[in-house]
Protein backbone atom coordinates (compact mmCIF):
# COMPACT_ATOMS: atom_id res chain seq x y z
CA MET A 1 27.14 204.56 -44.18
CA SER A 2 25.35 206.59 -45.48
CA VAL A 3 21.44 206.96 -45.81
CA PHE A 4 21.53 206.23 -49.88
CA ALA A 5 24.98 203.99 -49.89
CA LEU A 6 21.73 201.64 -47.66
CA MET A 7 19.00 202.50 -50.76
CA ALA A 8 21.29 201.76 -53.38
CA VAL A 9 20.30 198.54 -53.36
CA LEU A 10 16.50 199.48 -54.10
CA GLY A 11 17.74 199.13 -57.91
CA THR A 12 15.47 202.18 -58.43
CA ALA A 13 18.18 204.53 -59.20
CA CYS A 14 19.92 204.81 -62.49
CA SER A 15 23.71 207.13 -63.62
CA ALA A 16 23.19 210.04 -64.83
CA SER A 17 26.19 212.28 -65.68
CA ASP A 18 28.15 214.70 -63.60
CA GLU A 19 28.38 218.02 -66.68
CA GLY A 20 26.55 221.01 -65.16
CA THR A 21 27.99 220.78 -61.99
CA SER A 22 30.91 222.55 -60.71
CA SER A 23 33.46 222.18 -58.29
CA ALA A 24 33.01 226.34 -56.79
CA GLU A 25 29.32 225.94 -56.37
CA VAL A 26 28.59 227.30 -52.85
CA PRO A 27 27.34 224.28 -50.58
CA ARG A 28 23.68 224.34 -49.12
CA THR A 29 21.97 222.89 -46.29
CA LEU A 30 18.62 222.65 -45.64
CA PRO A 31 16.18 225.24 -45.14
CA SER A 32 14.03 224.78 -42.23
CA ALA A 33 11.02 226.49 -44.16
CA LEU A 34 10.66 227.60 -48.17
CA PRO A 35 9.99 231.12 -48.76
CA SER A 36 6.81 232.65 -49.74
CA PRO A 37 6.16 231.67 -54.01
CA SER A 38 5.25 235.32 -54.38
CA GLN A 39 7.23 237.11 -57.38
CA ARG A 40 10.09 234.89 -56.84
CA PRO A 41 11.50 233.56 -60.50
CA GLU A 42 10.20 229.79 -61.95
CA GLU A 43 13.84 229.20 -61.60
CA GLU A 44 13.94 229.17 -58.31
CA ARG A 45 10.40 228.19 -57.63
CA ALA A 46 11.59 224.31 -58.89
CA VAL A 47 14.46 224.75 -57.07
CA ASP A 48 12.79 225.57 -53.84
CA ALA A 49 10.26 222.32 -54.73
CA TYR A 50 12.82 220.60 -55.29
CA LEU A 51 14.71 221.44 -51.78
CA GLY A 52 11.50 221.05 -50.29
CA MET A 53 10.97 217.47 -50.79
CA MET A 54 14.64 216.46 -49.98
CA ARG A 55 14.04 218.76 -46.36
CA ALA A 56 10.18 215.74 -46.15
CA LEU A 57 12.90 212.97 -47.05
CA VAL A 58 16.30 214.35 -44.36
CA ASP A 59 12.82 215.03 -42.21
CA ALA A 60 11.31 211.58 -42.06
CA SER A 61 15.11 209.51 -42.75
CA LEU A 62 15.91 211.21 -39.01
CA ASP A 63 12.10 210.04 -37.99
CA GLY A 64 12.72 206.63 -38.88
CA ALA A 65 9.86 207.33 -40.97
CA ASP A 66 8.27 205.62 -43.91
CA ASP A 67 6.64 208.38 -45.78
CA HIS A 68 6.64 212.47 -44.72
CA PRO A 69 3.03 213.96 -45.60
CA ASP A 70 5.37 217.28 -47.34
CA LEU A 71 6.76 215.10 -49.85
CA GLU A 72 2.65 215.09 -51.66
CA ARG A 73 3.57 218.82 -51.56
CA PHE A 74 6.83 218.49 -53.59
CA ALA A 75 6.65 215.36 -55.70
CA ASP A 76 4.68 212.78 -57.86
CA GLY A 77 4.26 210.43 -60.26
CA GLN A 78 8.59 208.60 -60.01
CA ALA A 79 10.18 210.83 -57.69
CA LEU A 80 7.10 210.17 -55.25
CA GLN A 81 7.10 206.93 -55.43
CA LEU A 82 11.03 206.49 -54.84
CA THR A 83 11.34 208.47 -52.08
CA ARG A 84 8.68 206.63 -50.75
CA ASP A 85 10.68 203.38 -51.87
CA MET A 86 13.79 204.25 -50.51
CA LEU A 87 12.13 205.63 -46.54
CA ALA A 88 10.40 202.06 -46.71
CA GLY A 89 13.76 200.86 -47.77
CA HIS A 90 15.16 200.13 -43.64
CA ASP A 91 13.41 200.50 -40.44
CA SER A 92 16.60 202.14 -38.96
CA VAL A 93 16.88 206.27 -37.81
CA ALA A 94 19.60 208.65 -39.94
CA THR A 95 21.50 211.34 -37.60
CA GLY A 96 22.87 214.92 -39.09
CA GLU A 97 22.14 216.07 -43.29
CA PRO A 98 23.15 215.64 -46.39
CA VAL A 99 24.58 219.24 -48.19
CA LEU A 100 22.88 219.77 -50.87
CA THR A 101 23.95 222.22 -54.16
CA PRO A 102 20.75 222.24 -56.40
CA GLN A 103 21.26 223.96 -59.51
CA ALA A 104 18.76 224.23 -62.49
CA THR A 105 20.61 223.52 -65.44
CA GLU A 106 18.37 223.41 -68.12
CA VAL A 107 15.04 225.62 -67.90
CA ASP A 108 12.08 225.51 -70.07
CA LEU A 109 9.14 227.55 -69.55
CA GLN A 110 8.09 227.52 -72.67
CA GLN A 111 6.88 223.10 -72.51
CA ASP A 112 4.02 222.36 -71.77
CA PRO A 113 4.40 221.57 -68.54
CA PRO A 114 6.71 223.90 -68.42
CA ARG A 115 10.09 222.06 -66.88
CA VAL A 116 13.10 223.13 -64.71
CA VAL A 117 16.12 220.24 -64.84
CA VAL A 118 17.64 220.17 -61.50
CA GLU A 119 21.20 218.84 -60.56
CA ASP A 120 22.74 218.67 -57.01
CA CYS A 121 26.07 217.37 -56.19
CA VAL A 122 24.88 215.96 -52.52
CA ASP A 123 27.04 215.57 -50.03
CA GLU A 124 25.67 212.27 -47.80
CA SER A 125 29.13 212.59 -45.99
CA ASN A 126 27.09 213.24 -42.82
CA TRP A 127 23.75 211.45 -43.14
CA VAL A 128 24.46 207.85 -41.96
CA MET A 129 21.63 205.35 -40.80
CA GLU A 130 21.93 204.39 -37.30
CA GLY A 131 24.53 202.39 -36.18
CA TYR A 132 27.40 203.10 -38.73
CA GLU A 133 29.87 205.25 -38.76
CA PRO A 134 30.06 209.09 -40.88
CA ALA A 135 32.63 209.43 -43.68
CA SER A 136 36.14 211.29 -42.89
CA ALA A 137 37.00 214.26 -44.62
CA GLU A 138 39.36 212.93 -46.51
CA GLU A 139 36.65 210.37 -47.92
CA ARG A 140 33.68 212.52 -48.66
CA ASN A 141 30.18 210.87 -50.30
CA THR A 142 28.15 211.94 -53.23
CA ARG A 143 25.50 210.68 -55.43
CA LEU A 144 24.70 213.15 -57.96
CA PHE A 145 20.73 213.55 -58.22
CA VAL A 146 18.69 214.52 -61.22
CA ALA A 147 15.55 216.39 -60.70
CA THR A 148 12.97 217.09 -63.55
CA VAL A 149 10.40 219.67 -61.65
CA THR A 150 6.73 221.03 -63.71
CA GLU A 151 4.58 223.91 -63.04
CA GLN A 152 1.27 222.04 -62.20
CA GLU A 153 -1.60 224.73 -61.89
CA GLY A 154 0.58 227.43 -60.30
CA GLU A 155 2.51 224.75 -57.93
CA TRP A 156 5.92 223.57 -58.33
CA LYS A 157 6.47 219.80 -58.22
CA VAL A 158 9.05 216.60 -58.66
CA GLY A 159 8.23 214.20 -61.51
CA GLU A 160 11.03 212.40 -62.08
CA LEU A 161 14.15 211.72 -59.27
CA TRP A 162 17.48 209.80 -60.80
CA LEU A 163 20.56 208.75 -58.64
CA GLY A 164 24.07 208.68 -60.11
CA ASP A 165 26.67 206.41 -58.93
CA ILE A 166 27.96 207.22 -55.53
CA GLU A 167 31.31 209.53 -55.35
CA GLY A 168 29.46 209.61 -58.59
CA CYS A 169 30.52 214.28 -58.90
């Protein structure tokens, strides 16, 4: 059973459509460190904030922790609360990692604050709770994540995170 399948009972996730995702996207594994933001496009910096939040979430789940110091660096508001609730929802340790395919689907840099929506069809098949078996190759365990990322004082943070239905993408 995947980490997020167990977390579905929290009731804090909502359904989201799968518009804007493509089966041709190249899956990414989570980076161990993010590159310097120097002169990178804002859209990429927003996706990096999402990846940083996910890296912190995965690292904490692998340690069996109920929080991670980097969560506040990459998330705030509802997204920070949801990720903390997801980690606090169980006492076991996860193994493996999800496969991510994040894509900026909406970019509005003129809005105050600037905003980028990131959609990701997360494959949780090999990110499982201790004591459960990973999904077989025939049965992939996917879920759409939709993150609203805003720029705050030169830094991008995920402020809202919504999880779609299991097998939703």
